[in-house]
JSON list of C-alpha atoms in Angstrom, two decimals:
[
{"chain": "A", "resi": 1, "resn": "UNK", "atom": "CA", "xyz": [309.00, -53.33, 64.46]},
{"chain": "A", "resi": 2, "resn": "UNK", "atom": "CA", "xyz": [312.34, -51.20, 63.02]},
{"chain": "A", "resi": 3, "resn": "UNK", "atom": "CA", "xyz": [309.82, -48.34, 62.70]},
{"chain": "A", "resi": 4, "resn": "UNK", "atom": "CA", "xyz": [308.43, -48.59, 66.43]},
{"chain": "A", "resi": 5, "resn": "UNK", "atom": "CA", "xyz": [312.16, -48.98, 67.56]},
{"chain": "A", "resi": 6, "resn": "UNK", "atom": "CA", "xyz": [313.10, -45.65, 65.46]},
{"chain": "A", "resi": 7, "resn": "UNK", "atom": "CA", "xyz": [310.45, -43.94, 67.09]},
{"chain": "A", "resi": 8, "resn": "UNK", "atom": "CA", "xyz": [311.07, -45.02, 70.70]},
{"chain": "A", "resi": 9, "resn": "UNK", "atom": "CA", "xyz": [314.89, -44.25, 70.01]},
{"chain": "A", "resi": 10, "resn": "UNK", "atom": "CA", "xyz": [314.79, -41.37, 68.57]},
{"chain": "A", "resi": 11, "resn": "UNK", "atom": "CA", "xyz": [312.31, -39.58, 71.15]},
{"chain": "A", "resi": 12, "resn": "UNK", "atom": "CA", "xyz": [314.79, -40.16, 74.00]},
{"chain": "A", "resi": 13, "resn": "UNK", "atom": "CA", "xyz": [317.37, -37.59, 75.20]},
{"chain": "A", "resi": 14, "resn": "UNK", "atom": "CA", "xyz": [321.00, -38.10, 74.82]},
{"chain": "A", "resi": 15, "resn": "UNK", "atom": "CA", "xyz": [322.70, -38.41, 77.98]},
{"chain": "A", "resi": 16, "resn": "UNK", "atom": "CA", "xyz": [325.77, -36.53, 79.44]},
{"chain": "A", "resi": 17, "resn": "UNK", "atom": "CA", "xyz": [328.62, -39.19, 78.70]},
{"chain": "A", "resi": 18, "resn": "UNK", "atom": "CA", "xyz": [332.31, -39.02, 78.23]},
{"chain": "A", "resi": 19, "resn": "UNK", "atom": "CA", "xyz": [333.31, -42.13, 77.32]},
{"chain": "A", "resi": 20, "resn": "UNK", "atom": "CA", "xyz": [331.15, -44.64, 76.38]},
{"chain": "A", "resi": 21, "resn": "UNK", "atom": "CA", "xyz": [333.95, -47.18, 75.73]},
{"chain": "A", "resi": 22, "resn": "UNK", "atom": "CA", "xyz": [334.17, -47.58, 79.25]},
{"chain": "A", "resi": 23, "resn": "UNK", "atom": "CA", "xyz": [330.41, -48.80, 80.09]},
{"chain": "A", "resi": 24, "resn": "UNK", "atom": "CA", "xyz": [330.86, -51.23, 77.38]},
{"chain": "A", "resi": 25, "resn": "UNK", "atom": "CA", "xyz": [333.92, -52.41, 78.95]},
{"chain": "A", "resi": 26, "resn": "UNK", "atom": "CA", "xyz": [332.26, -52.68, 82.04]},
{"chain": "A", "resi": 27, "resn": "UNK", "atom": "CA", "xyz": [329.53, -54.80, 80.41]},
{"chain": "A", "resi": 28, "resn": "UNK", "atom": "CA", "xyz": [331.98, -57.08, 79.05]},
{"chain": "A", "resi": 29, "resn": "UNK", "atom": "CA", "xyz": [333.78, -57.60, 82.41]},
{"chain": "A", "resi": 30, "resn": "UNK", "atom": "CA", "xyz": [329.96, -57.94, 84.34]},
{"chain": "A", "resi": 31, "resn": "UNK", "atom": "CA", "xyz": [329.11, -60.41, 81.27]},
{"chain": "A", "resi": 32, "resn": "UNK", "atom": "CA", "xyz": [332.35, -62.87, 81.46]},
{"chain": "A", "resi": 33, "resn": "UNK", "atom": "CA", "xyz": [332.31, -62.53, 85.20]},
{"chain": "A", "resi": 34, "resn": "UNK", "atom": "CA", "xyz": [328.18, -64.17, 84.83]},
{"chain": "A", "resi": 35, "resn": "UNK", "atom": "CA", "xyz": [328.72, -66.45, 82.43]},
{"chain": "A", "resi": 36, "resn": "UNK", "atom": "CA", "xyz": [331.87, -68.30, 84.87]},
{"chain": "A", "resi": 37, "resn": "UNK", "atom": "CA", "xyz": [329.41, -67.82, 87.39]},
{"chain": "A", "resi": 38, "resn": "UNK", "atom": "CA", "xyz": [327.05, -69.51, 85.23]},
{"chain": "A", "resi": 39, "resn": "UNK", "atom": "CA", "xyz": [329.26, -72.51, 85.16]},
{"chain": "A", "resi": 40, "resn": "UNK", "atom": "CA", "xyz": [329.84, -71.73, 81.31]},
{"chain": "A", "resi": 41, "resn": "UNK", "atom": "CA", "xyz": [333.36, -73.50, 79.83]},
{"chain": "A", "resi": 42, "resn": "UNK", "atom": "CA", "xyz": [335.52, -71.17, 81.16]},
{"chain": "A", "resi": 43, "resn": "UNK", "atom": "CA", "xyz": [338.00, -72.07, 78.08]},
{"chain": "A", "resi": 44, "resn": "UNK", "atom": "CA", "xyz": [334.98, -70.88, 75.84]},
{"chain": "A", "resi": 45, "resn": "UNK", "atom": "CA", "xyz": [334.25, -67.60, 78.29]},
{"chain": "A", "resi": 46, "resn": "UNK", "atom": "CA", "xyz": [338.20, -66.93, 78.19]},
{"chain": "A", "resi": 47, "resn": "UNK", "atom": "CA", "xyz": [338.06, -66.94, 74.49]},
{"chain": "A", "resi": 48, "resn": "UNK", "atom": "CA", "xyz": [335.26, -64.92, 73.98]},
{"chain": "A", "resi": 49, "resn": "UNK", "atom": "CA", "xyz": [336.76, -62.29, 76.42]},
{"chain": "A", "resi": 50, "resn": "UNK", "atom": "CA", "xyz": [339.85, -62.28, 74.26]},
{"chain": "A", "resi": 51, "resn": "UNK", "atom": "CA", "xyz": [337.80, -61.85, 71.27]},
{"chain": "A", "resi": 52, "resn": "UNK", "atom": "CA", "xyz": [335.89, -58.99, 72.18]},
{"chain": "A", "resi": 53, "resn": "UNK", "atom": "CA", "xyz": [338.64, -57.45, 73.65]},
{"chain": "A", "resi": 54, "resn": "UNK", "atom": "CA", "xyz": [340.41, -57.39, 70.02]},
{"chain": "A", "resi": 55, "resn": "UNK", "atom": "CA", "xyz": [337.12, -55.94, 68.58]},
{"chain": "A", "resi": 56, "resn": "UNK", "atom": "CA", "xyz": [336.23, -53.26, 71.06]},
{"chain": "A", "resi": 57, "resn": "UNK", "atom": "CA", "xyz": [339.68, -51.05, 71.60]},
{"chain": "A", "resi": 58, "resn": "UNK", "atom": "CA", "xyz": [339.53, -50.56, 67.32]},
{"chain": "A", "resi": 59, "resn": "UNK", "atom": "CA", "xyz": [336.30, -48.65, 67.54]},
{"chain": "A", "resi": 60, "resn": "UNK", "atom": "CA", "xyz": [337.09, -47.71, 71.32]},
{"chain": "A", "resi": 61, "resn": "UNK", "atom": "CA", "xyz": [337.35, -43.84, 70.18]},
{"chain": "A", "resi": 62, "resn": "UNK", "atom": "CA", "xyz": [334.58, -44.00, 67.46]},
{"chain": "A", "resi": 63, "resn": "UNK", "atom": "CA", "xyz": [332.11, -45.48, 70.77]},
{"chain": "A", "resi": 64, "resn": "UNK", "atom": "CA", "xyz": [333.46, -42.11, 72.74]},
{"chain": "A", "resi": 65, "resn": "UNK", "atom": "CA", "xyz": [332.58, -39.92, 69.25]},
{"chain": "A", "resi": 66, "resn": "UNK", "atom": "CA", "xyz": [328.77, -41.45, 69.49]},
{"chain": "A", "resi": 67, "resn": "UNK", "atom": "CA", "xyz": [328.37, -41.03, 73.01]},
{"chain": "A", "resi": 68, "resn": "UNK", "atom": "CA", "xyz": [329.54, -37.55, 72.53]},
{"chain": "A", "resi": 69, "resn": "UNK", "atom": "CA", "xyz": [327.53, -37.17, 69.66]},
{"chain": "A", "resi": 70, "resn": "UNK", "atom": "CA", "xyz": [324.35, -37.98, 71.38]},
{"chain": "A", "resi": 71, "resn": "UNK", "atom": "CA", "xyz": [323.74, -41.92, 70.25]},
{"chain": "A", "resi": 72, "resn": "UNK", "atom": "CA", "xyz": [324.11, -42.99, 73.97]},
{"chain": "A", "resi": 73, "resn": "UNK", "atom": "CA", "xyz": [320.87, -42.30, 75.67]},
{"chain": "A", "resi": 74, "resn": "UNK", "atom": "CA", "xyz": [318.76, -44.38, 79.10]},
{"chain": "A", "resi": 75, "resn": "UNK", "atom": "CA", "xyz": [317.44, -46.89, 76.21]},
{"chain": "A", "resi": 76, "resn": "UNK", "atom": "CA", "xyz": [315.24, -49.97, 76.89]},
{"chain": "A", "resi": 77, "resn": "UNK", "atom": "CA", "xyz": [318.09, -51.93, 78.37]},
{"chain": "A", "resi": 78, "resn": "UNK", "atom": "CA", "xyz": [316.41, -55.17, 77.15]},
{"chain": "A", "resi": 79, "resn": "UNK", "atom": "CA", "xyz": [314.70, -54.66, 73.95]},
{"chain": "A", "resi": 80, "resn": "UNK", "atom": "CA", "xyz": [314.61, -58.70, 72.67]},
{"chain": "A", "resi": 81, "resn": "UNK", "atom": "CA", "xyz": [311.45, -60.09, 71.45]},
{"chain": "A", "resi": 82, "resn": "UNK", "atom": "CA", "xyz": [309.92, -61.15, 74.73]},
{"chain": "A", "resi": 83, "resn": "UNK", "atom": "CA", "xyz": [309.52, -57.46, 75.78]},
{"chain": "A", "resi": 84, "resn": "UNK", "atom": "CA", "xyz": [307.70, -56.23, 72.68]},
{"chain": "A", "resi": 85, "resn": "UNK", "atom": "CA", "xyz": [304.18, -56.26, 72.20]},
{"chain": "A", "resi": 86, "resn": "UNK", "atom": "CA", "xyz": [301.23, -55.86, 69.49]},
{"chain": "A", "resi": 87, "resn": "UNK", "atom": "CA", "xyz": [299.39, -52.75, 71.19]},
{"chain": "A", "resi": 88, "resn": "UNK", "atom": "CA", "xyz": [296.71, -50.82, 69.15]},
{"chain": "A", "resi": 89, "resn": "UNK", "atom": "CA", "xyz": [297.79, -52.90, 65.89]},
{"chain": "A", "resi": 90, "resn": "UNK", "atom": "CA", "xyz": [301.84, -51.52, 66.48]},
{"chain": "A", "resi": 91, "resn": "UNK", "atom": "CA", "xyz": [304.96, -53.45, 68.18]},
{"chain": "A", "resi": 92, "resn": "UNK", "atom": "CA", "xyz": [305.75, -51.42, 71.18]},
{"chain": "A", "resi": 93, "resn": "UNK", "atom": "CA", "xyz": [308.64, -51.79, 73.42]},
{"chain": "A", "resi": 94, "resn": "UNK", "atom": "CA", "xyz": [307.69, -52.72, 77.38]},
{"chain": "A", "resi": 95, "resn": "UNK", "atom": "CA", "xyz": [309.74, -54.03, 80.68]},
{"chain": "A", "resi": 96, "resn": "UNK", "atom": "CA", "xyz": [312.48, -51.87, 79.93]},
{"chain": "A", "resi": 97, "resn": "UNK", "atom": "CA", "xyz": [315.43, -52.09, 82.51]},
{"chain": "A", "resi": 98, "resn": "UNK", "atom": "CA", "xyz": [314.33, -49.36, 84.90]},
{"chain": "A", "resi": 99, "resn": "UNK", "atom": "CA", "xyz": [316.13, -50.73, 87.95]},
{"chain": "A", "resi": 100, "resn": "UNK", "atom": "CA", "xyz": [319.76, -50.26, 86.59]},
{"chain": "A", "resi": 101, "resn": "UNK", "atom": "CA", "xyz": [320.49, -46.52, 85.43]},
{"chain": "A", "resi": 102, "resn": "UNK", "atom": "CA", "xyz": [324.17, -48.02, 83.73]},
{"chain": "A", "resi": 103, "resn": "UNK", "atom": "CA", "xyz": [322.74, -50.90, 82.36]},
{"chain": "A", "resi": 104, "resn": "UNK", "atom": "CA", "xyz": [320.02, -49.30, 80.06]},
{"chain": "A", "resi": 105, "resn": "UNK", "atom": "CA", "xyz": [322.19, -45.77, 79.58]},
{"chain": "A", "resi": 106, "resn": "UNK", "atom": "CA", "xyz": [324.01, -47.10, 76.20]},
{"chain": "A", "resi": 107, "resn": "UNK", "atom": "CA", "xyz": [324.65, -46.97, 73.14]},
{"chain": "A", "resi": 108, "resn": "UNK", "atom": "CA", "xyz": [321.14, -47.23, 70.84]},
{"chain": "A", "resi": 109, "resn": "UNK", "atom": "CA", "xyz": [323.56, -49.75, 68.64]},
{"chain": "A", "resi": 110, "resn": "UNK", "atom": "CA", "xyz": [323.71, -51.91, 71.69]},
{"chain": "A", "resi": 111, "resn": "UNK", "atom": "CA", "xyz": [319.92, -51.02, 72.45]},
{"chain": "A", "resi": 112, "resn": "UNK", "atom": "CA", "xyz": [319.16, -52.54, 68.57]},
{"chain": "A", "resi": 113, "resn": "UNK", "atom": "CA", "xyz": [321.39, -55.23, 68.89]},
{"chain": "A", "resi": 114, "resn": "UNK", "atom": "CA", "xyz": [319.72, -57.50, 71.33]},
{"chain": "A", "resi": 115, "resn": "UNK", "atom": "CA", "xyz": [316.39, -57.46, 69.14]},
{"chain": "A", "resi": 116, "resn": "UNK", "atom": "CA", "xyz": [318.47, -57.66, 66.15]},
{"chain": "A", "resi": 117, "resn": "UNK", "atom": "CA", "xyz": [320.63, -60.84, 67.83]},
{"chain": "A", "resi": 118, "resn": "UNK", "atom": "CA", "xyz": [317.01, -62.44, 68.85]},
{"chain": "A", "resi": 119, "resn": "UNK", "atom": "CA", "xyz": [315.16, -62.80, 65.54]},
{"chain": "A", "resi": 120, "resn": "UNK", "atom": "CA", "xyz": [318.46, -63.78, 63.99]},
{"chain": "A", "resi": 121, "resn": "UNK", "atom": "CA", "xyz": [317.87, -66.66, 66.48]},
{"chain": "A", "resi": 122, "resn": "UNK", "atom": "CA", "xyz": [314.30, -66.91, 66.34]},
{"chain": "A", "resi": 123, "resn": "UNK", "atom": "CA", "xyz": [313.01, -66.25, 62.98]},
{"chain": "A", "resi": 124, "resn": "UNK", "atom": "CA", "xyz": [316.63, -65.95, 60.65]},
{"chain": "A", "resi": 125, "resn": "UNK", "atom": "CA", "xyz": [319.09, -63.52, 59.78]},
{"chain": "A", "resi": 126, "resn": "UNK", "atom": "CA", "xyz": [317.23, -62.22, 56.60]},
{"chain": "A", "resi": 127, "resn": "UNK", "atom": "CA", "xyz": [314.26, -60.93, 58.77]},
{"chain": "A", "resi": 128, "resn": "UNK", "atom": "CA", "xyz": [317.27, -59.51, 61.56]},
{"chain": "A", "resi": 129, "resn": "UNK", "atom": "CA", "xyz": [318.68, -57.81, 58.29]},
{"chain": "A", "resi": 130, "resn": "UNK", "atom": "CA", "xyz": [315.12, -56.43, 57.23]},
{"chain": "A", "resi": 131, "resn": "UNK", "atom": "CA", "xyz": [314.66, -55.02, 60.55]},
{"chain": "A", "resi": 132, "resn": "UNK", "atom": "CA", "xyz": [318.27, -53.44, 60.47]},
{"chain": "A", "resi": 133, "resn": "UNK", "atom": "CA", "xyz": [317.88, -51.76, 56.82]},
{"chain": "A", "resi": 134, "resn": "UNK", "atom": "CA", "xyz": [314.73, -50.04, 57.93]},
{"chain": "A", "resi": 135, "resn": "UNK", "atom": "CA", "xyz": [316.14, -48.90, 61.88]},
{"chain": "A", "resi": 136, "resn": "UNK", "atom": "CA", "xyz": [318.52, -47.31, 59.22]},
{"chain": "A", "resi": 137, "resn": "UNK", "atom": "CA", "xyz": [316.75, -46.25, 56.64]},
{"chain": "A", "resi": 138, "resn": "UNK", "atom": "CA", "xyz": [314.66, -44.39, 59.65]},
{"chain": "A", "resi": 139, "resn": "UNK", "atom": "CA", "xyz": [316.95, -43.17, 61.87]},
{"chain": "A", "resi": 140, "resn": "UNK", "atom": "CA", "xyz": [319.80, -42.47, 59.42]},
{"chain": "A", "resi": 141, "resn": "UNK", "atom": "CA", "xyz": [322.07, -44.37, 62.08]},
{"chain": "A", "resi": 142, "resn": "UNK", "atom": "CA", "xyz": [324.18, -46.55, 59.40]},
{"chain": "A", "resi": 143, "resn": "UNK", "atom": "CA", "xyz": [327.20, -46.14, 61.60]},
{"chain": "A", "resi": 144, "resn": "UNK", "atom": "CA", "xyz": [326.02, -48.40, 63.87]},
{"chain": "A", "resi": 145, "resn": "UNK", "atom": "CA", "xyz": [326.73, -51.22, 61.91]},
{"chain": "A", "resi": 146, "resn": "UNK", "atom": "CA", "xyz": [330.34, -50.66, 63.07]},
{"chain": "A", "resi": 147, "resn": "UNK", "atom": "CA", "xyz": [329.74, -51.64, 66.26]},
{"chain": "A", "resi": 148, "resn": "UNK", "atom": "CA", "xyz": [327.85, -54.98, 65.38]},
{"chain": "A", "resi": 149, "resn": "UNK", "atom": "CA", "xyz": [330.18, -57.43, 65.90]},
{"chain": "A", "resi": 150, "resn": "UNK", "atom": "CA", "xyz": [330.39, -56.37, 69.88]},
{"chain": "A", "resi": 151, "resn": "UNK", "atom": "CA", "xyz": [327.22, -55.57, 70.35]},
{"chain": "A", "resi": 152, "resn": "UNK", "atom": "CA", "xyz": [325.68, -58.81, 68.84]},
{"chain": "A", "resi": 153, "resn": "UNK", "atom": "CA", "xyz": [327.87, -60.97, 70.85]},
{"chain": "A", "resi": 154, "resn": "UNK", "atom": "CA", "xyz": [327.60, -59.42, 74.13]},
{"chain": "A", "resi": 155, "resn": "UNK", "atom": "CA", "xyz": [323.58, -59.96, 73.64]},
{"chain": "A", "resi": 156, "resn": "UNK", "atom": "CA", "xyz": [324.55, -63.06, 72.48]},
{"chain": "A", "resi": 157, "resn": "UNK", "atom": "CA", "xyz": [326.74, -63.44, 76.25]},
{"chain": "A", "resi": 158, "resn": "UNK", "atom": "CA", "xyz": [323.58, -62.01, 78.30]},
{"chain": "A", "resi": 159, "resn": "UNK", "atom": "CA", "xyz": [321.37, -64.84, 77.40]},
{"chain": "A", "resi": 160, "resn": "UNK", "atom": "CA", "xyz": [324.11, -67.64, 77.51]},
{"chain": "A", "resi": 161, "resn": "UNK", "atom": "CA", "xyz": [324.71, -66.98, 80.99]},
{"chain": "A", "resi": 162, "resn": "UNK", "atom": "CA", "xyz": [320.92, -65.94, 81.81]},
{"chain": "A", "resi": 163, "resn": "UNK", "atom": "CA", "xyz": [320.20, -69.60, 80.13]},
{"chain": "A", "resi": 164, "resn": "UNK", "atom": "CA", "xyz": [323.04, -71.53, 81.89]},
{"chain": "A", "resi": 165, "resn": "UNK", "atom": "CA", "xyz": [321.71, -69.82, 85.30]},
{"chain": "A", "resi": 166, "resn": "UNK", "atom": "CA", "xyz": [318.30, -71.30, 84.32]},
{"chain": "A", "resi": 167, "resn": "UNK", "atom": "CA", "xyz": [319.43, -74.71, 84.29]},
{"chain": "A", "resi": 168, "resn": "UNK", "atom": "CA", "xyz": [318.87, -74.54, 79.96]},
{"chain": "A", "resi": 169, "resn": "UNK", "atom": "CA", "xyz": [322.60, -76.02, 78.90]},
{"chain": "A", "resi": 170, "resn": "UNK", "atom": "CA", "xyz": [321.45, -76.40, 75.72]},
{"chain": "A", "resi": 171, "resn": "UNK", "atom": "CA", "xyz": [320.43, -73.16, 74.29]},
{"chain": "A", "resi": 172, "resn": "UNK", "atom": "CA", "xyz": [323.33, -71.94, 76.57]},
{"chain": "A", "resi": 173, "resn": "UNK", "atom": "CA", "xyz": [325.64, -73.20, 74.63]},
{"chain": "A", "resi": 174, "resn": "UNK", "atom": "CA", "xyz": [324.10, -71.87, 71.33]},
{"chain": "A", "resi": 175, "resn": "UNK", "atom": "CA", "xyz": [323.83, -68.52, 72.59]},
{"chain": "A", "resi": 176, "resn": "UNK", "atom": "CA", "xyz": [328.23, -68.94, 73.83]},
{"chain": "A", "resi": 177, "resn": "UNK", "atom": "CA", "xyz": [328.72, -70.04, 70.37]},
{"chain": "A", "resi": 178, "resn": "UNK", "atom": "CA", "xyz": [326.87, -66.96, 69.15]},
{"chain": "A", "resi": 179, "resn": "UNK", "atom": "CA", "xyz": [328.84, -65.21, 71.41]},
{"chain": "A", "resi": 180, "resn": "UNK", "atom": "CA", "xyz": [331.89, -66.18, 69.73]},
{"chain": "A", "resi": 181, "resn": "UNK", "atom": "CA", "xyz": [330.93, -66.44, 65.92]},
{"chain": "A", "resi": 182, "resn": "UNK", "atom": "CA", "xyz": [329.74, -62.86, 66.11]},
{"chain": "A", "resi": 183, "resn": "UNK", "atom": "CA", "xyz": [333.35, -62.00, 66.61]},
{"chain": "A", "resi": 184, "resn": "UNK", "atom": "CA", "xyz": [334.82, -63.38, 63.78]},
{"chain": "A", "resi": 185, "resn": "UNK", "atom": "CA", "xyz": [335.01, -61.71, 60.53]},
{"chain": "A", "resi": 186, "resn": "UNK", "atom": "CA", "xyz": [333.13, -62.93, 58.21]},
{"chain": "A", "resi": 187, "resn": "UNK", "atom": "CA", "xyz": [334.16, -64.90, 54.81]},
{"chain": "A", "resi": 188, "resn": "UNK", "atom": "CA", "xyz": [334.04, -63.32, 51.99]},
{"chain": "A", "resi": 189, "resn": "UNK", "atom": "CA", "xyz": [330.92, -64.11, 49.17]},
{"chain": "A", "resi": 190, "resn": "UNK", "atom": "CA", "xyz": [332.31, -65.70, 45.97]}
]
């Protein structure tokens, strides 16, 4: 799967962005405005927006350095699980977003993330971590890992409020509590 993803990424062309900071601003502000929409707590959504707000303007410059340096590119858009497929005996990425130019032209971090955040949710965060090491270990992209914590939780946000919308409270609120838990640092191991 990390290898198809590698490929896919790495055969797009960069696009002509300034500041990259800014469309994942914009995502935030689109993704809190859904989820209240969704009928989400709004004490939760609130937090969450605080949250990532705190994460993104630290690496606010480093996201304008990658989009600069070519790592923002019209990716997939919506690269989970559910739009991969086995074709010819190889995982291969389908459905992209090809009706929203600004929501698929980011960051190939973000692009990764939403696979990443689904088999962390589906299958365990072991297999997500496999599947990171060898995006890596093919692309040479380790940097990315600096944007994780935003990333992850705003694909964590997208299918809260897709699931609240769908009348699914449950996994809803599993995804919002994704949302939020990606933000915080994690412990250290002892």
């Amino acid at each position: 799967t990390a290898d198809s993803v590698a490929a896919y990424h790495q055969a797009l062309p960069p696009a002509e962005i300034v500041r990259a900071s800014d469309g994942v601003r914009w995502t935030v502000a689109g993704n809190a405005s859904a989820a209240r929409a969704a009928g989400l707590d709004p004490d939760a959504v609130a937090a969450w927006e605080a949250g990532i707000a705190a994460r993104l303007e630290p690496i606010a410059g480093w996201l304008d350095e990658r989009g600069q340096a070519g790592f923002v590119r019209r990716a997939h858009g919506d690269l989970h699980l559910g739009n991969l497929c086995l074709w010819q005996g190889r995982p291969v990425p389908f459905d992209a977003l090809e009706f929203d130019e600004a929501l698929a032209t980011i960051d190939l971090g973000y692009d990764l993330a939403f696979l990443l955040m689904d088999i962390e949710h589906r299958v365990g965060r072991p297999a997500a971590n496999r599947v990171l090491n060898r995006y890596v270990a093919r692309t040479g992209d380790a940097a990315l890992v600096r944007g994780l914590p935003v990333f992850l939780s705003l694909r964590a946000m997208v299918r809260a409020h897709v699931d609240a919308t769908r009348g699914r409270p449950v996994p809803a609120q599993g995804y919002l509590a994704a949302a939020l838990a990606y933000l915080r640092p994690a412990g250290a191991l002892i």
